[in-house]
Short mmCIF file of C-alpha atoms and ligand atoms in Angstrom, two decimals:
data_model
loop_
_atom_site.label_atom_id
_atom_site.label_comp_id
_atom_site.label_asym_id
_atom_site.label_seq_id
_atom_site.Cartn_x
_atom_site.Cartn_y
_atom_site.Cartn_z
CA MET X 1 83.04 109.83 112.35
CA ASN X 2 80.77 107.63 114.40
CA THR X 3 82.20 104.13 114.75
CA THR X 4 80.37 103.20 117.92
CA ASP X 5 76.62 102.81 117.42
CA THR X 6 74.89 101.38 120.46
CA ILE X 7 72.08 99.95 118.33
CA GLY X 8 73.44 98.66 115.07
CA GLY X 9 71.09 98.88 112.10
CA HIS X 10 70.77 97.79 108.50
CA LEU X 11 72.06 99.97 105.68
CA ILE X 12 69.74 99.59 102.68
CA ALA X 13 69.63 101.97 99.70
CA GLY X 14 71.68 104.48 101.69
CA GLU X 15 69.26 104.56 104.64
CA TRP X 16 70.03 103.29 108.12
CA SER X 17 67.25 101.45 109.91
CA THR X 18 66.93 100.05 113.41
CA ASP X 19 63.25 99.13 113.10
CA GLY X 20 62.34 95.72 114.45
CA PRO X 21 63.40 93.38 117.22
CA THR X 22 66.93 93.60 118.56
CA ALA X 23 69.49 91.27 120.11
CA VAL X 24 72.46 91.90 122.37
CA SER X 25 76.03 91.94 121.11
CA ASP X 26 78.06 90.35 123.91
CA ASN X 27 81.62 90.91 125.06
CA PRO X 28 83.05 87.40 125.50
CA ALA X 29 85.58 88.64 128.08
CA ARG X 30 82.96 90.47 130.15
CA PRO X 31 79.58 88.73 129.99
CA ASP X 32 77.96 91.33 132.27
CA ASP X 33 79.05 94.23 130.11
CA PRO X 34 77.43 93.86 126.65
CA VAL X 35 78.80 95.95 123.81
CA GLY X 36 75.42 97.06 122.52
CA GLU X 37 72.41 95.90 120.56
CA TYR X 38 71.70 95.18 116.93
CA VAL X 39 68.57 94.83 114.88
CA LEU X 40 67.45 91.42 113.65
CA GLY X 41 66.62 91.33 109.97
CA ASP X 42 64.64 88.64 108.19
CA ALA X 43 63.88 87.44 104.69
CA ALA X 44 62.07 90.70 103.87
CA THR X 45 65.16 92.68 104.92
CA ALA X 46 67.31 90.56 102.61
CA ALA X 47 64.84 91.02 99.73
CA SER X 48 64.76 94.77 100.10
CA ALA X 49 68.60 94.95 100.25
CA VAL X 50 68.88 92.83 97.09
CA GLY X 51 66.34 95.12 95.40
CA ALA X 52 68.38 98.18 96.39
CA ALA X 53 71.56 96.57 95.05
CA ALA X 54 69.90 95.62 91.76
CA GLU X 55 68.70 99.22 91.34
CA ALA X 56 72.12 100.71 92.13
CA LEU X 57 74.06 98.27 89.94
CA PRO X 58 73.73 100.00 86.52
CA GLY X 59 75.02 103.32 87.87
CA TRP X 60 77.95 101.74 89.70
CA ARG X 61 79.02 99.44 86.89
CA SER X 62 79.20 102.43 84.54
CA THR X 63 81.20 104.53 87.01
CA THR X 64 84.80 104.82 85.77
CA PHE X 65 87.43 102.66 87.37
CA VAL X 66 89.22 105.88 88.37
CA ALA X 67 86.21 107.07 90.36
CA ARG X 68 85.74 103.66 91.97
CA ALA X 69 89.42 103.52 92.92
CA ALA X 70 89.24 107.01 94.44
CA ILE X 71 86.38 105.89 96.70
CA LEU X 72 88.32 102.80 97.81
CA GLU X 73 91.38 104.97 98.53
CA ARG X 74 89.22 107.28 100.66
CA ALA X 75 87.84 104.22 102.45
CA ALA X 76 91.40 103.08 103.20
CA ALA X 77 92.29 106.51 104.61
CA LEU X 78 89.15 106.58 106.78
CA LEU X 79 89.78 103.02 108.00
CA ASP X 80 93.31 104.08 108.93
CA ALA X 81 92.01 107.14 110.77
CA ALA X 82 89.52 104.99 112.71
CA ARG X 83 91.98 102.16 113.30
CA GLU X 84 92.08 102.40 117.09
CA ASP X 85 88.28 102.66 117.46
CA LEU X 86 87.81 99.70 115.13
CA ALA X 87 90.44 97.65 116.95
CA VAL X 88 88.77 98.30 120.31
CA LEU X 89 85.34 97.35 118.94
CA CYS X 90 86.85 94.21 117.41
CA THR X 91 88.32 93.13 120.75
CA LEU X 92 85.12 93.96 122.62
CA GLU X 93 82.88 91.94 120.30
CA GLU X 94 85.19 89.11 119.16
CA GLY X 95 87.55 88.78 122.13
CA LYS X 96 90.93 88.67 120.39
CA THR X 97 93.74 90.72 121.94
CA ILE X 98 93.96 94.41 121.17
CA ALA X 99 97.32 93.82 119.48
CA GLU X 100 95.71 91.25 117.18
CA SER X 101 92.82 93.64 116.49
CA ARG X 102 95.16 96.55 115.71
CA GLY X 103 97.03 94.42 113.21
CA GLU X 104 93.79 93.33 111.59
CA ALA X 105 92.46 96.90 111.36
CA ALA X 106 95.66 98.03 109.64
CA LEU X 107 95.40 95.17 107.14
CA ALA X 108 91.75 95.97 106.38
CA ALA X 109 92.74 99.50 105.36
CA GLU X 110 95.65 98.13 103.34
CA THR X 111 93.29 95.74 101.53
CA PHE X 112 91.13 98.63 100.30
CA ARG X 113 94.28 100.48 99.20
CA PHE X 114 95.53 97.40 97.36
CA HIS X 115 92.27 96.91 95.47
CA ALA X 116 92.11 100.63 94.63
CA GLY X 117 95.45 100.08 92.91
CA MET X 118 94.33 96.83 91.28
CA ALA X 119 91.27 98.63 89.84
CA LYS X 120 93.64 100.71 87.71
CA ILE X 121 95.41 97.70 86.18
CA SER X 122 93.81 96.58 82.95
CA THR X 123 92.56 93.03 82.95
CA GLU X 124 91.84 93.17 79.22
CA ARG X 125 93.76 91.01 76.78
CA VAL X 126 94.24 91.36 73.04
CA PHE X 127 94.60 88.33 70.74
CA PRO X 128 95.73 88.02 67.14
CA SER X 129 93.04 87.09 64.60
CA PRO X 130 93.31 85.04 61.41
CA THR X 131 90.76 87.40 59.80
CA PRO X 132 92.40 90.45 58.17
CA GLY X 133 91.62 93.71 60.00
CA GLU X 134 90.02 91.95 62.98
CA THR X 135 91.04 92.53 66.60
CA ILE X 136 89.98 90.16 69.39
CA ARG X 137 89.78 91.48 72.96
CA THR X 138 88.61 90.06 76.20
CA VAL X 139 86.88 92.51 78.52
CA ARG X 140 85.68 92.09 82.10
CA THR X 141 82.15 92.91 83.16
CA PRO X 142 81.01 92.93 86.81
CA LEU X 143 79.39 89.73 88.09
CA GLY X 144 76.36 91.79 89.16
CA VAL X 145 74.63 91.72 92.55
CA VAL X 146 76.84 89.79 94.96
CA GLY X 147 76.07 88.40 98.40
CA ILE X 148 78.93 88.52 100.88
CA ILE X 149 78.60 86.44 104.04
CA THR X 150 81.37 86.76 106.59
CA PRO X 151 82.36 85.10 109.87
CA TRP X 152 83.31 86.61 113.20
CA ASN X 153 86.91 85.36 113.47
CA PHE X 154 88.40 88.05 111.20
CA PRO X 155 85.54 90.54 111.31
CA LEU X 156 87.57 93.37 109.74
CA GLN X 157 89.85 91.59 107.35
CA ILE X 158 87.56 89.00 105.73
CA PRO X 159 84.89 91.61 104.85
CA ALA X 160 87.68 93.77 103.38
CA TRP X 161 89.03 90.83 101.32
CA LYS X 162 85.62 90.37 99.74
CA ILE X 163 84.00 93.82 99.66
CA ALA X 164 87.01 95.73 98.28
CA PRO X 165 87.49 93.65 95.09
CA ALA X 166 83.69 93.34 94.64
CA LEU X 167 83.28 97.13 94.64
CA ALA X 168 86.45 97.74 92.62
CA SER X 169 85.06 95.46 89.90
CA GLY X 170 81.75 97.34 89.68
CA ASN X 171 79.45 94.99 91.60
CA ALA X 172 76.66 95.97 93.98
CA VAL X 173 76.96 94.22 97.35
CA VAL X 174 74.62 92.89 100.00
CA TRP X 175 76.70 92.02 103.06
CA LYS X 176 75.47 89.78 105.87
CA PRO X 177 78.11 89.72 108.64
CA ALA X 178 78.29 87.32 111.58
CA SER X 179 75.97 87.94 114.52
CA ASN X 180 78.89 87.88 116.96
CA THR X 181 80.36 91.07 115.50
CA PRO X 182 77.43 93.23 114.31
CA LEU X 183 78.49 96.63 115.64
CA LEU X 184 81.93 96.37 114.08
CA SER X 185 80.24 95.60 110.76
CA VAL X 186 78.07 98.69 111.15
CA ALA X 187 81.20 100.76 111.81
CA ILE X 188 82.83 99.45 108.61
CA ALA X 189 79.70 100.13 106.54
CA ARG X 190 79.51 103.68 107.94
CA ILE X 191 83.09 104.29 106.84
CA LEU X 192 82.42 102.96 103.34
CA ALA X 193 79.35 105.18 103.01
CA GLU X 194 81.36 108.18 104.22
CA ALA X 195 84.07 107.36 101.69
CA GLY X 196 81.50 107.86 98.94
CA VAL X 197 80.19 104.38 98.10
CA PRO X 198 76.83 105.39 96.56
CA ALA X 199 73.47 104.46 98.11
CA GLY X 200 72.49 100.89 97.31
CA VAL X 201 75.97 99.87 96.13
CA LEU X 202 76.86 98.52 99.58
CA ASN X 203 73.96 97.24 101.68
CA LEU X 204 74.43 95.78 105.15
CA ILE X 205 71.86 93.41 106.64
CA LEU X 206 72.07 92.17 110.21
CA GLY X 207 70.30 89.16 111.66
CA PRO X 208 70.56 85.43 112.15
CA GLY X 209 71.79 82.82 109.68
CA SER X 210 68.28 82.57 108.19
CA THR X 211 68.68 86.16 106.93
CA GLY X 212 71.82 85.00 105.13
CA ALA X 213 69.95 81.98 103.76
CA ALA X 214 67.25 84.29 102.33
CA LEU X 215 69.96 86.41 100.69
CA VAL X 216 71.58 83.37 99.12
CA ALA X 217 68.24 82.02 97.86
CA ASP X 218 67.31 85.27 96.08
CA PRO X 219 67.54 84.62 92.32
CA ARG X 220 68.61 88.23 91.71
CA VAL X 221 71.93 87.46 93.47
CA ASP X 222 74.49 86.51 90.81
CA GLY X 223 77.19 85.20 93.13
CA VAL X 224 78.00 84.61 96.78
CA SER X 225 81.36 84.78 98.52
CA PHE X 226 81.26 83.01 101.89
CA THR X 227 83.70 82.21 104.69
CA GLY X 228 82.56 80.05 107.59
CA SER X 229 81.60 76.51 108.49
CA VAL X 230 81.50 73.51 106.17
CA PRO X 231 77.75 72.70 106.44
CA VAL X 232 76.62 76.27 105.85
CA GLY X 233 79.10 76.67 102.99
CA GLU X 234 77.90 73.46 101.34
CA ALA X 235 74.24 74.49 101.66
CA ILE X 236 75.07 77.86 100.07
CA ARG X 237 76.94 76.12 97.26
CA ASP X 238 73.96 73.85 96.53
CA THR X 239 71.47 76.73 96.48
CA VAL X 240 73.55 79.08 94.35
CA THR X 241 74.92 76.58 91.84
CA ALA X 242 71.42 75.12 91.30
CA ARG X 243 70.51 78.40 89.54
CA ASN X 244 73.91 78.56 87.83
CA GLY X 245 75.12 81.31 90.16
CA ARG X 246 78.75 81.64 91.14
CA VAL X 247 80.01 80.68 94.59
CA GLN X 248 83.31 81.19 96.41
CA LEU X 249 83.76 79.30 99.68
CA GLU X 250 86.48 79.46 102.31
CA LEU X 251 85.68 76.72 104.83
CA GLY X 252 87.60 74.73 107.39
CA GLY X 253 91.09 73.38 107.72
CA HIS X 254 92.97 70.72 109.65
CA ASN X 255 96.36 72.16 109.05
CA PRO X 256 99.50 70.10 109.69
CA ALA X 257 102.99 71.32 110.58
CA ILE X 258 105.74 68.75 110.03
CA VAL X 259 108.84 69.11 112.19
CA PHE X 260 111.79 67.16 110.76
CA GLU X 261 114.83 66.03 112.73
CA ASP X 262 117.01 68.84 111.37
CA ALA X 263 114.56 71.59 112.40
CA ASP X 264 115.79 74.51 114.47
CA LEU X 265 113.51 74.38 117.52
CA ASP X 266 114.36 77.97 118.47
CA LEU X 267 112.64 78.94 115.23
CA ALA X 268 109.98 76.22 115.06
CA VAL X 269 108.51 76.36 118.57
CA PRO X 270 107.43 80.04 118.55
CA CYS X 271 105.93 79.51 115.07
CA LEU X 272 104.03 76.42 116.24
CA VAL X 273 102.72 78.04 119.42
CA ALA X 274 101.58 81.15 117.55
CA GLY X 275 100.14 79.09 114.68
CA ALA X 276 98.16 76.81 116.99
CA MET X 277 97.05 79.21 119.72
CA GLY X 278 97.07 82.73 118.20
CA ALA X 279 93.61 84.34 118.04
CA THR X 280 92.61 81.61 120.54
CA GLY X 281 92.98 78.99 117.81
CA GLN X 282 90.02 80.48 115.92
CA LYS X 283 91.71 80.71 112.55
CA CYS X 284 90.89 78.49 109.61
CA THR X 285 94.67 78.26 109.03
CA ALA X 286 95.52 77.36 112.68
CA THR X 287 98.00 74.52 113.26
CA ARG X 288 95.80 71.63 114.40
CA ARG X 289 98.34 68.79 114.03
CA ILE X 290 102.06 68.93 114.78
CA ILE X 291 103.80 65.97 113.15
CA ALA X 292 107.16 65.19 114.78
CA VAL X 293 109.47 63.04 112.68
CA GLY X 294 111.71 60.62 114.58
CA ASP X 295 113.89 61.56 117.51
CA ILE X 296 113.08 65.26 117.55
CA HIS X 297 109.71 64.31 119.11
CA ASP X 298 110.76 64.39 122.78
CA ALA X 299 112.67 67.69 122.63
CA LEU X 300 109.83 69.26 120.63
CA LEU X 301 107.24 68.07 123.13
CA GLU X 302 109.20 69.55 126.02
CA ARG X 303 109.78 72.91 124.32
CA MET X 304 106.17 73.15 123.13
CA ALA X 305 104.94 72.41 126.66
CA GLU X 306 107.01 75.32 128.00
CA GLY X 307 105.64 77.64 125.31
CA VAL X 308 102.00 76.69 125.84
CA THR X 309 102.18 76.73 129.64
CA ALA X 310 103.57 80.29 129.56
CA LEU X 311 100.71 81.78 127.51
CA ALA X 312 98.82 84.51 129.37
CA VAL X 313 95.06 84.20 128.85
CA GLY X 314 92.62 86.94 129.77
CA ASP X 315 90.65 89.98 128.63
CA GLY X 316 92.17 91.04 125.31
CA MET X 317 91.99 94.71 126.38
CA THR X 318 94.48 94.07 129.21
CA ASP X 319 98.21 94.69 128.67
CA GLY X 320 100.35 91.58 128.60
CA ILE X 321 97.54 89.23 127.57
CA GLY X 322 98.56 86.95 124.69
CA ILE X 323 95.34 84.97 124.25
CA GLY X 324 91.77 86.26 124.57
CA PRO X 325 88.60 84.28 125.29
CA LEU X 326 86.74 82.12 122.78
CA VAL X 327 84.05 84.03 120.89
CA SER X 328 81.04 82.73 122.86
CA THR X 329 79.96 80.37 125.61
CA GLY X 330 78.64 78.05 122.90
CA ALA X 331 82.10 77.94 121.30
CA ARG X 332 83.63 77.22 124.71
CA GLU X 333 81.25 74.32 125.30
CA GLU X 334 82.16 72.85 121.92
CA VAL X 335 85.91 73.14 122.48
CA ALA X 336 85.70 71.83 126.06
CA GLY X 337 83.55 68.91 124.83
CA ALA X 338 86.09 68.08 122.13
CA LEU X 339 88.90 68.09 124.70
CA ALA X 340 86.98 65.78 127.05
CA ASN X 341 86.26 63.47 124.13
CA ALA X 342 89.93 63.40 123.11
CA ILE X 343 90.96 62.50 126.65
CA SER X 344 88.35 59.76 126.81
CA GLN X 345 89.77 58.38 123.55
CA GLY X 346 93.26 58.20 125.07
CA ALA X 347 94.86 61.58 124.33
CA SER X 348 97.39 62.82 126.92
CA VAL X 349 97.39 66.46 127.95
CA VAL X 350 101.01 67.55 127.54
CA ALA X 351 100.45 71.12 128.70
CA ALA X 352 97.81 73.78 129.24
CA ALA X 353 98.26 77.51 129.79
CA ALA X 354 98.87 77.90 133.52
CA ASP X 355 97.56 81.42 133.73
CA SER X 356 94.00 81.14 132.39
CA PRO X 357 90.70 82.19 133.97
CA ASP X 358 88.36 79.23 134.39
CA GLU X 359 85.07 81.01 133.64
CA GLY X 360 82.86 82.45 130.92
CA CYS X 361 84.32 82.07 127.44
CA PHE X 362 87.91 81.54 128.59
CA PHE X 363 89.63 78.31 127.68
CA PRO X 364 93.27 77.42 128.35
CA PRO X 365 95.36 76.73 125.24
CA THR X 366 96.05 73.00 125.42
CA LEU X 367 98.63 70.73 123.83
CA LEU X 368 97.75 67.06 123.37
CA SER X 369 99.77 64.03 122.44
CA GLY X 370 98.18 61.01 120.81
CA ASP X 371 97.72 59.08 117.61
CA THR X 372 95.54 59.15 114.53
CA SER X 373 92.72 57.17 116.20
CA LEU X 374 91.69 60.38 118.00
CA SER X 375 88.71 62.22 116.52
CA ILE X 376 90.54 65.48 117.15
CA ALA X 377 93.30 64.30 114.80
CA HIS X 378 90.75 64.48 111.95
CA ASP X 379 87.85 66.76 112.91
CA GLU X 380 88.30 70.51 113.02
CA VAL X 381 87.93 71.91 116.54
CA PHE X 382 87.82 75.70 116.30
CA GLY X 383 89.85 76.59 119.39
CA PRO X 384 93.30 76.53 121.00
CA ILE X 385 93.96 72.78 121.01
CA SER X 386 96.73 71.20 118.98
CA THR X 387 97.88 67.57 118.91
CA ILE X 388 101.44 66.29 118.55
CA LEU X 389 101.64 63.08 116.52
CA ARG X 390 104.84 61.08 116.09
CA VAL X 391 105.96 59.36 112.86
CA ASP X 392 109.23 57.66 111.95
CA SER X 393 109.85 58.60 108.34
CA GLU X 394 109.51 61.40 105.81
CA ASP X 395 107.06 59.31 103.76
CA ASP X 396 104.86 58.72 106.80
CA ALA X 397 104.97 62.43 107.64
CA PHE X 398 103.75 63.47 104.19
CA SER X 399 101.03 60.84 104.05
CA LEU X 400 99.76 61.73 107.54
CA ALA X 401 99.80 65.44 106.68
CA ASN X 402 97.60 64.72 103.65
CA ALA X 403 95.27 62.30 105.50
CA THR X 404 92.50 64.86 105.96
CA GLU X 405 89.49 65.99 103.94
CA PHE X 406 90.81 69.55 104.23
CA GLY X 407 93.62 71.27 102.35
CA LEU X 408 93.97 74.87 103.44
CA SER X 409 97.45 75.40 104.88
CA SER X 410 100.46 73.36 105.94
CA SER X 411 104.02 73.97 107.00
CA VAL X 412 107.32 72.16 107.25
CA PHE X 413 110.30 72.88 109.46
CA THR X 414 113.56 71.70 107.90
CA ASN X 415 116.70 72.92 106.17
CA ASP X 416 116.69 70.17 103.55
CA LEU X 417 115.98 71.69 100.14
CA TRP X 418 114.86 68.33 98.69
CA ARG X 419 112.22 67.98 101.40
CA ILE X 420 111.16 71.57 100.97
CA ASP X 421 110.66 71.01 97.25
CA ARG X 422 108.72 67.81 97.98
CA ALA X 423 106.54 69.65 100.51
CA ILE X 424 105.67 72.40 98.04
CA HIS X 425 104.65 69.83 95.42
CA GLU X 426 103.14 67.04 97.54
CA LEU X 427 101.38 68.68 100.48
CA GLU X 428 97.76 68.93 99.40
CA SER X 429 96.99 72.46 100.56
CA GLY X 430 96.46 75.83 98.94
CA ILE X 431 99.12 77.38 101.15
CA VAL X 432 102.47 75.76 101.98
CA LYS X 433 104.76 77.49 104.46
CA VAL X 434 108.42 76.61 105.00
CA ASN X 435 109.90 77.36 108.42
CA ALA X 436 106.90 79.59 109.15
CA PRO X 437 103.50 79.20 110.86
CA THR X 438 100.52 77.73 108.98
CA THR X 439 98.74 81.00 109.77
CA GLY X 440 99.17 84.37 108.11
CA SER X 441 99.02 85.40 104.49
CA GLU X 442 99.89 88.39 102.33
CA LEU X 443 97.03 90.27 100.76
CA HIS X 444 98.77 90.63 97.36
CA VAL X 445 99.03 86.81 97.06
CA PRO X 446 96.12 84.44 96.22
CA PHE X 447 94.55 82.76 99.29
CA GLY X 448 92.46 79.60 99.37
CA GLY X 449 92.40 75.88 99.94
CA GLU X 450 92.18 72.55 98.17
CA LYS X 451 89.89 69.55 98.81
CA SER X 452 86.98 70.39 101.17
CA SER X 453 88.51 73.68 102.29
CA SER X 454 87.34 75.77 99.34
CA ALA X 455 85.05 75.75 96.34
CA HIS X 456 86.50 75.35 92.87
CA ALA X 457 86.41 79.07 92.35
CA PRO X 458 89.07 81.70 91.77
CA ARG X 459 91.17 82.43 94.84
CA GLU X 460 90.52 85.36 97.15
CA GLN X 461 93.08 88.14 97.53
CA GLY X 462 95.93 89.01 95.18
CA ASP X 463 95.44 89.48 91.47
CA THR X 464 93.00 86.53 91.32
CA ALA X 465 90.37 88.25 93.54
CA VAL X 466 88.96 90.06 90.51
CA ASP X 467 88.41 86.74 88.69
CA PHE X 468 85.53 85.78 90.96
CA PHE X 469 83.85 89.17 90.81
CA THR X 470 83.94 89.59 87.01
CA ARG X 471 82.82 87.78 83.89
CA THR X 472 85.15 87.49 80.92
CA ARG X 473 83.67 88.41 77.56
CA SER X 474 85.43 87.87 74.20
CA ALA X 475 84.90 90.66 71.66
CA TYR X 476 85.65 90.22 67.92
CA ILE X 477 85.99 93.62 66.27
CA ARG X 478 86.17 94.07 62.48
CA PRO X 479 86.36 97.33 60.50
CA GLY X 480 82.92 98.67 59.53
CA THR X 481 83.79 99.24 55.86
CA VAL X 482 84.95 97.01 52.99
CA ARG X 483 88.44 97.68 51.69
P1 NDP M 501 78.67 79.72 110.32
O1 NDP M 501 79.13 79.07 109.07
O2 NDP M 501 77.40 79.31 110.92
O3 NDP M 501 78.56 81.32 110.09
C1 NDP M 501 79.30 82.05 109.14
C2 NDP M 501 78.40 83.13 108.54
O4 NDP M 501 77.30 82.51 107.86
C3 NDP M 501 77.77 84.04 109.57
O5 NDP M 501 77.60 85.32 109.02
C4 NDP M 501 76.42 83.38 109.81
O6 NDP M 501 75.46 84.22 110.37
C5 NDP M 501 76.06 82.99 108.39
N1 NDP M 501 75.09 81.92 108.30
C6 NDP M 501 74.73 81.00 109.23
N2 NDP M 501 73.82 80.15 108.74
C7 NDP M 501 73.59 80.53 107.46
C8 NDP M 501 72.76 80.03 106.42
N3 NDP M 501 71.98 78.96 106.59
N4 NDP M 501 72.80 80.65 105.22
C9 NDP M 501 73.58 81.72 105.01
N5 NDP M 501 74.39 82.25 105.98
C10 NDP M 501 74.40 81.65 107.17
O7 NDP M 501 79.83 79.62 111.35
P2 NDP M 501 79.74 79.92 112.93
O8 NDP M 501 80.01 81.34 113.12
O9 NDP M 501 78.48 79.39 113.52
O10 NDP M 501 80.94 79.05 113.43
C11 NDP M 501 80.75 77.65 113.50
C12 NDP M 501 81.99 76.94 113.03
O11 NDP M 501 82.31 77.35 111.69
C13 NDP M 501 83.25 77.25 113.81
O12 NDP M 501 83.29 76.53 114.99
C14 NDP M 501 84.30 76.87 112.81
O13 NDP M 501 84.47 75.49 112.79
C15 NDP M 501 83.72 77.31 111.50
N6 NDP M 501 84.19 78.64 111.09
C16 NDP M 501 85.12 78.69 110.12
C17 NDP M 501 85.65 79.90 109.75
C18 NDP M 501 86.68 80.01 108.70
O14 NDP M 501 87.45 80.95 108.73
N7 NDP M 501 86.70 79.11 107.73
C19 NDP M 501 85.23 81.15 110.38
C20 NDP M 501 84.21 80.98 111.39
C21 NDP M 501 83.73 79.76 111.71
P3 NDP M 501 75.23 84.19 111.98
O15 NDP M 501 76.50 84.60 112.60
O16 NDP M 501 74.13 85.16 112.15
O17 NDP M 501 74.84 82.78 112.33
#
C-alpha cells in the first residue's frame, strides 16, 4: 500500500490526476524539509468531481447495506495496518506529536468500524394506522451528493467522522481537505479506494479554499458537512441553505473550565493543562478560559504555572516532546499577535513553557491571568494560550462561563452533586464534562455545539450521524385487494 505520494493528486471517478500547477506541503517543525507537493485544483476540478459523484450515486445507493458495511470494515482494517505511516505523515504535515497522531490514526480506523456496524442497524420505524390493513413505515434514503470540507487540526479523525457515515448511508462524496494536510488526505483516499469504495463514490479534490467554495456552490451538491472557521462556515451555510440544501457546521469554541473551591487540584491541573495546551491548543474544544471560584484561585494559579512551565515543546517526531509547533507561520503570527494584544490590554503572563524553541512555527504554551475586559477572554485564539479568570460565587462562575457567543464544550471541577447537576443543565454547550478536560469525545456519542459553534443540524458521530446524511420518508402501505 502506498501511503506516501510525493505529489498528491485528485481522485475523480476512480482516476488519480496530478495535472496542473502544484504547491508545497510544508513541515511546520522543519521549514527547510517540505513533505512533498500537491496539485492545485480549481472550480473545473470541483465540477468534474461533482459530476463523477452524481454519476456514481445511483449504483452506490442501491448497493446493499451489507456490501457497504463490508467495504467500511475493510477500510478500517487497512487504516489499522497503515496506522504508523499515517501517524508519521500526520505529524510531518500538521505538526502534532507522534503520540497524538498515533491516537488519532487508531480512532480514524475505529470510526470506520463503528459506522460499518451502524450500517447494519435498521433506522426504519413502523407506526400503527387508523386505517384497517394499513402499515406505516419510515424509511431512510441517502441525502445524495455530499460535499465534505475538513480542517487540518484533526486531519485523520474529522474526515473519518464525516466520510464513514456518508458512505455507510449510501451517499456519493466529494471531499475537499485542508491545504495544510494534502498528502495525508491522499493517503486516506488511497486506502478507501483499495478497500473497495467504487469509482466516483469518493472523490478527493485538492486546492485552495476557492476550490471548496466552487464545490459548495454547485447546485448538484445536496448537502455539505464542514468543520473549520466561523466566517467560512457561515458563508457555506448561506450558499447551501439558499438553494434549500442541507448544511452541518462545526465551528469555533471558547470553552470554559470552572474550578470550584472543593476541586481536587491533583486531578484538575493535569486535565486543564492537557485541555488547554494539547495539540498545541489547536482544538475547537480546547480550554480557553479557566474560571477559578473564590480562594482556590491562588493555589490553582501556582499549580497551573508549574504544569505549563514544564511542557516540552519541539518537533513532534522527537521522543519526549509533549507539544508540537503551530500548523503554519501564519498561525504563529496570529497567536503571537493575540498574545501581544492581551498583554497590551493588561493581561499578566503567569507562565510560559520554559523549554520551547523560539523560531519557525513554534510557540510556547502560555498561561495568562486577567479579567473579562481582555479580547482574548471572548475571541477564539487557535493556539496554546489560556486565561485564568477569578470569580467569587457559583452564580458568577456559571454566568461568566456562558458569556460567549460559542457553546461547544465546557467542564466543571467539583465534588458537589448539586453543582454538577446545575452544570449539566445550565452550561450552554453541546458537551459538558465533569472532572475531565473540555477536550476529547467518544465516537459512539453525538458531538456538536450550541449557539455559534454549530449549525442547527443533526449532531456528528454516534447514532445521530446518520440523521444528517439521510432523508426520512414516510410510507403508507395498504393491501392491493378489497376484502
Ligand atoms: P478555514 O475555515 O479557512 O478552513 C477549513 C476548510 O475550509 C479547509 O479545507 C479550507 O481549505 C476550506 N475553505 C477555506 N475557504 C473556503 C471557502 N471559501 N469555501 C469552502 N471551503 C473553504 O480554516 P483555517 O484552516 O484557515 O483556520 C483558520 C481558523 O479557523 C483557525 O485559526 C481556527 O480559528 C478555525 N478552525 C477551527 C477548526 C475547528 O475545529 N472548528 C479547525 C480549523 C480551524 P484551505 O485549507 O485550502 O484553505
